[in-house]
Structures are given as C-alpha cells and as structure tokens.
XYZ file of C-alpha atoms in Angstrom:
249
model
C 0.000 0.000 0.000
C 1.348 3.871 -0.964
C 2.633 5.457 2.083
C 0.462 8.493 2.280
C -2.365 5.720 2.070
C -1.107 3.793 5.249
C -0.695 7.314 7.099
C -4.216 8.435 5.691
C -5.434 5.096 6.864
C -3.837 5.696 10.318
C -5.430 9.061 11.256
C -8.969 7.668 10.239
C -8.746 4.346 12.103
C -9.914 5.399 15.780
C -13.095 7.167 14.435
C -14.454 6.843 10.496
C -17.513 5.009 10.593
C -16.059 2.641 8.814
C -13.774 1.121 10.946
C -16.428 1.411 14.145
C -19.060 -0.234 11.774
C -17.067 -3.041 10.782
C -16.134 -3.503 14.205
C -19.512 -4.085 15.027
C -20.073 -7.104 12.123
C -16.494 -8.477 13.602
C -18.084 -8.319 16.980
C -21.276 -9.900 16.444
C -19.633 -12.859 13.669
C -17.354 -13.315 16.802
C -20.811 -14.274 18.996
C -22.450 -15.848 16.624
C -19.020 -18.777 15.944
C -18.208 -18.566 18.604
C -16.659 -21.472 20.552
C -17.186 -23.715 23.450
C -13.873 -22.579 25.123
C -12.113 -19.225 25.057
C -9.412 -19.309 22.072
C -5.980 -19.223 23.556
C -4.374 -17.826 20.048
C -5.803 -15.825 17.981
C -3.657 -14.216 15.085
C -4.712 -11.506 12.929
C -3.000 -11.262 9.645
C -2.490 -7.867 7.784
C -3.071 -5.800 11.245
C -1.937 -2.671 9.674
C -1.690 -0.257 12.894
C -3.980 -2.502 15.138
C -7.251 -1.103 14.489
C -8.752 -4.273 15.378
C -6.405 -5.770 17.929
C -8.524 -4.578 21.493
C -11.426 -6.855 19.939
C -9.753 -9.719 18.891
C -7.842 -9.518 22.314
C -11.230 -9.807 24.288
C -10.976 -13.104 22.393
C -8.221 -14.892 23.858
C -8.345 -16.750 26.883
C -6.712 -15.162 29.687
C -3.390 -16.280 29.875
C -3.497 -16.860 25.891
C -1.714 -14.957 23.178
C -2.923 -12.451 20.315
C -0.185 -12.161 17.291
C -0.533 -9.527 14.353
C 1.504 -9.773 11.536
C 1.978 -7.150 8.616
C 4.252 -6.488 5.586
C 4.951 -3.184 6.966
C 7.483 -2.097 9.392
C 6.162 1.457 10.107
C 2.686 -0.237 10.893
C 3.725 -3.036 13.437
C 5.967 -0.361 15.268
C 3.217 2.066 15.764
C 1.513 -0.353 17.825
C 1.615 0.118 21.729
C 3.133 -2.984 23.164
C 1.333 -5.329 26.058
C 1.092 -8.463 27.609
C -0.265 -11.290 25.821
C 0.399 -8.850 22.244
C 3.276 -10.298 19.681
C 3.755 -8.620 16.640
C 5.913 -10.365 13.766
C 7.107 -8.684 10.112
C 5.637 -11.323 7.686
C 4.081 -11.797 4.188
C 0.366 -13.714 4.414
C 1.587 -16.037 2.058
C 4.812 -16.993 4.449
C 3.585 -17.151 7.549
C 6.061 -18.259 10.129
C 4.530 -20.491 12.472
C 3.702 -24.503 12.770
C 0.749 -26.256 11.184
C -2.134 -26.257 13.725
C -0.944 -22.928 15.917
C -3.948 -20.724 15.969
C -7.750 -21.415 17.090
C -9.035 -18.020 15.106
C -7.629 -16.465 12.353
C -8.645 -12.589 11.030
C -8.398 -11.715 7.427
C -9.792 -8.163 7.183
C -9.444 -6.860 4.223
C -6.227 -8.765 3.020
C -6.886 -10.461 0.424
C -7.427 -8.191 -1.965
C -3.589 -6.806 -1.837
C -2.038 -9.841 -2.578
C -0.979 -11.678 -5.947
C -2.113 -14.778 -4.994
C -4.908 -14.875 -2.472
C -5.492 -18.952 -2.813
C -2.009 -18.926 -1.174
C -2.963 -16.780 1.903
C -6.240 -18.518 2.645
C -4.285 -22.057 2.304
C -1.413 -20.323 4.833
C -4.376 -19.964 6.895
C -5.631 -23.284 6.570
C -2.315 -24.195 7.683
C -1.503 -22.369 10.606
C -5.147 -22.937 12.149
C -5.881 -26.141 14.192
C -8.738 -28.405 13.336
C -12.258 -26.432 14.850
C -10.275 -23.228 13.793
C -12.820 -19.918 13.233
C -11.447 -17.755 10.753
C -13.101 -14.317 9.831
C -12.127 -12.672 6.309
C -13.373 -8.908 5.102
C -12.599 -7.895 1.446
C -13.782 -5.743 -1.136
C -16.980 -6.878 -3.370
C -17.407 -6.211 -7.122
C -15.244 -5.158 -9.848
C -17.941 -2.531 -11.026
C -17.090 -0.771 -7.998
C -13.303 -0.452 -9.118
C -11.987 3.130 -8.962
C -9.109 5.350 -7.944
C -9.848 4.503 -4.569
C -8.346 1.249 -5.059
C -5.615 1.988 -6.897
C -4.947 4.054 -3.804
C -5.453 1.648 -1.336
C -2.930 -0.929 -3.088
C -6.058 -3.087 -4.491
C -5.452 -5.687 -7.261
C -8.973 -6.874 -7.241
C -12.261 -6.938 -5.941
C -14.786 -10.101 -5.456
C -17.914 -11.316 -5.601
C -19.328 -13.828 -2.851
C -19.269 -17.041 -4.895
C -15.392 -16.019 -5.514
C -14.858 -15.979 -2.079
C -16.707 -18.897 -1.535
C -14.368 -20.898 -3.940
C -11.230 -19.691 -2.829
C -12.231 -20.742 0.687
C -13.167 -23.928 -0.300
C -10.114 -24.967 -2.085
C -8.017 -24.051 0.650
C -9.710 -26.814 2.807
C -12.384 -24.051 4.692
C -15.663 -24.939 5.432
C -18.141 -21.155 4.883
C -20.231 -21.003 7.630
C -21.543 -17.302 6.377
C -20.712 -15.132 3.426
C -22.177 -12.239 2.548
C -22.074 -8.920 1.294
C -22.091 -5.312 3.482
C -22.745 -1.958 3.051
C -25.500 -2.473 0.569
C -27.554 0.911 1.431
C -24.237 2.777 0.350
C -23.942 0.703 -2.757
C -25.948 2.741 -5.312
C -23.976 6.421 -4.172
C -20.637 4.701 -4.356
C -21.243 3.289 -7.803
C -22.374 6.507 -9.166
C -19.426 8.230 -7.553
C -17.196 6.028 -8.779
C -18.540 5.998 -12.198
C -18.044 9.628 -12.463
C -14.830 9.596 -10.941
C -13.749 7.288 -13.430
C -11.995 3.037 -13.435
C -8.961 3.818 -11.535
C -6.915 5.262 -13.966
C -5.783 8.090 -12.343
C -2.248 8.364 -11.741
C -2.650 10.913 -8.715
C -4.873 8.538 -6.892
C -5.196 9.810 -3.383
C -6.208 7.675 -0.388
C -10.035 8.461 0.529
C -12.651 6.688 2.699
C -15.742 9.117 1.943
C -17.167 11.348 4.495
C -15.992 11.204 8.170
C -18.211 14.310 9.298
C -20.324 14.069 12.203
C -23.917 13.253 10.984
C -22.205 11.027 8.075
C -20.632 9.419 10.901
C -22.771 8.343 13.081
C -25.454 7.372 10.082
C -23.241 5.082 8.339
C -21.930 3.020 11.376
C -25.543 2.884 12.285
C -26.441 1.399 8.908
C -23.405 -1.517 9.353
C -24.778 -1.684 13.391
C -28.122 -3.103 11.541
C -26.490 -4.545 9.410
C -24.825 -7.098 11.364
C -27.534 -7.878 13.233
C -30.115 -8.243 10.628
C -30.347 -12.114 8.832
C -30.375 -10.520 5.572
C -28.082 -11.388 2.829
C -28.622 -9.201 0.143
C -27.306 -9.436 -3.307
C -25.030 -6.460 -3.559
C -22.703 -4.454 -1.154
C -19.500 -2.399 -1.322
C -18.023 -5.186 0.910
C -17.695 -9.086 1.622
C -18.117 -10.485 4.919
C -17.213 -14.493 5.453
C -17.092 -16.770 8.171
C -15.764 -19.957 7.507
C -14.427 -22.901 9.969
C -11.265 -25.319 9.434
C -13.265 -28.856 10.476
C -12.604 -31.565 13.061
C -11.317 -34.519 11.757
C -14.140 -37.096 10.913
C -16.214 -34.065 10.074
C-alpha cells in the first residue's frame, strides 16, 4: 500500500464510521461462531496499525496470546506494546509459524492486496488447528473499481461465490458469506462511475465522508447490518465466516 495511504489510513482508524461499523459485524460474527472454550491464540493477519487488535484480544483466553503480523514495518511499530500482544514482520503467504498454531484467524481486508490470495487462505488453513474460526473482510465487485483502489494498493475486488471458492479450495468450510454496506452501494457506484476506473495516476487515499452526521449514520447502517439475517445481493463489501473442520467431520 502507498505510504500516504497507510498514514491516511492511520489518522482515520480510531473514528471513520467505517472502521467502528465493521467492528460491530467483527463483533457480532465473533458471537455468533463462537466457541465452546475461550481461544488461547488468535492471530490476525495484515493488522496494519492494530485497528482491530482490542477486539480480537477480548478473544483470547486469559493467559493466551494475540499475534498480528503485517508487511509493513512502520505499521507493526506504531503499535503500543502489552502483555499477551506479539507482533511479527511477515508476508500472508509466508507465515512463520507450525501447522495447527492458531484457534481463530482474522483476514480483514487482506486479500485483496495480494498476488495470490489462494495462497494466503491455504497459509491460513495451515496455521489454524482443526475447529479453527477464521473471519475474512474484502472488497466486493469489480464494477465498484476506482481510484480509490488503486490508492489503497487493491489488485482486485470479489464477488461472494469467488470468495466462496477460494475458501473452499483451501480446505475451509463457509459457515456465512455475505455482502455489506449495501444501502451505500448505489452512491458509491455513481461516484465512482463519475470519478472514473482507476486510472488516475494521482490517486489519493479516501474513505468518503468522516463528518459528524455522516458518521454516526453510516456506522448505524453496518450496526443493523450485522444484526439483521439478511443477505442481500449487492454491497461495497464481503463479509465471510468460515471454519477449518474436526477430523471425521
């Protein structure tokens, strides 16, 4: 991702709606798989500056460990250090631990940066022990493509039976998968219609509105959203739940 997109992407994490929205449909996928016990390891992959490491901590057992690992250097150090926190410098598609290490594993909007994403959801597959949870966020729909990706160091975006095949070639089993932000889905297209498909070559990082009323609206709309049973047949994002089965399953 361009630098001034990583420090854009910094500044906006602790308040744009749609960080607090999504952490709302993280939260409540988190409820709905979750497991008997408490996780004791829970590894988020592509943490960026840690927006979602407080939430994915209340997931780990007391006593267990949360790891992020990111590409970027000037991401992982900009995270406050604690107990039960390990950060590692890694690729997805190379991560560094056994076979079997992890009991959830986050995927928020990674994918989508990669060359080859059937190699990071296999890593994944790898690294998680049998009964694993794994939650991925990416972006939907190549109609949607704009500057805005370009920006955000996008090489693609998906469609929900996409997802669903990677996932299932890489050995995971999709418990949910879905897409979100659907009542923002008409604006955005039009917007980035008129803004044009990306070619831009002064593509600046840029997350819409972040104003109070837009705000609060918005994260309301992916609040409902995550609660709601609906699956609708568009969105501006993918949401998936998946599992890595028990043997015998």
């Amino acid at each position: 991702m361009h630098t001034e997109a990583l420090r854009a992407m910094q500044r906006m994490q602790a308040g744009h709606w749609w960080w607090r929205g999504m952490r709302h449909v993280y939260r409540a996928a988190l409820r709905r798989y979750s497991r008997d016990e408490q996780a004791q390891r829970v590894l988020d992959v592509g943490c960026g500056f840690g927006a979602n490491l407080p939430l994915l901590a209340q997931e780990a057992a007391r006593g267990g460990l949360l790891v992020g690992v990111d590409v970027e250097h000037d991401a992982l150090h900009s995270i406050e250090r604690r107990a039960g926190l390990a950060l590692v410098q890694a690729r997805a598609d190379a991560l560094p631990f056994r076979a079997g290490s992890f009991d959830t594993v986050a995927l928020l909007a990674v994918i989508e940066h990669v060359p080859d994403d059937q190699r990071v959801l296999s890593e994944a597959w790898r690294i998680a022990r049998p009964g694993a949870r794994q939650l991925l966020l990416t972006s939907a729909f190549m109609l949607l493509w704009s500057h805005h990706d370009v920006a955000n160091g996008h090489l693609r975006r998906y469609r929900v039976e996409q997802v669903e095949a990677l996932q299932a070639a890489a050995g995971w089993r999709v418990k949910r998968a879905h897409y979100l932000n659907a009542a923002i889905f008409p604006l955005v297209l039009l917007v980035r219609r008129l803004q044009g498909g990306g070619e831009n070559p002064e593509a600046r990082y840029d997350m819409g509105p972040n104003t109070w009323p837009f705000n609060r609206l918005l994260e309301g709309l992916l609040w409902l959203e995550a609660r709601l049973p609906l699956r609708l047949p568009f969105g501006v994002d993918i949401f998936c739940a998946a599992v890595r089965e028990q043997k015998g399953q």
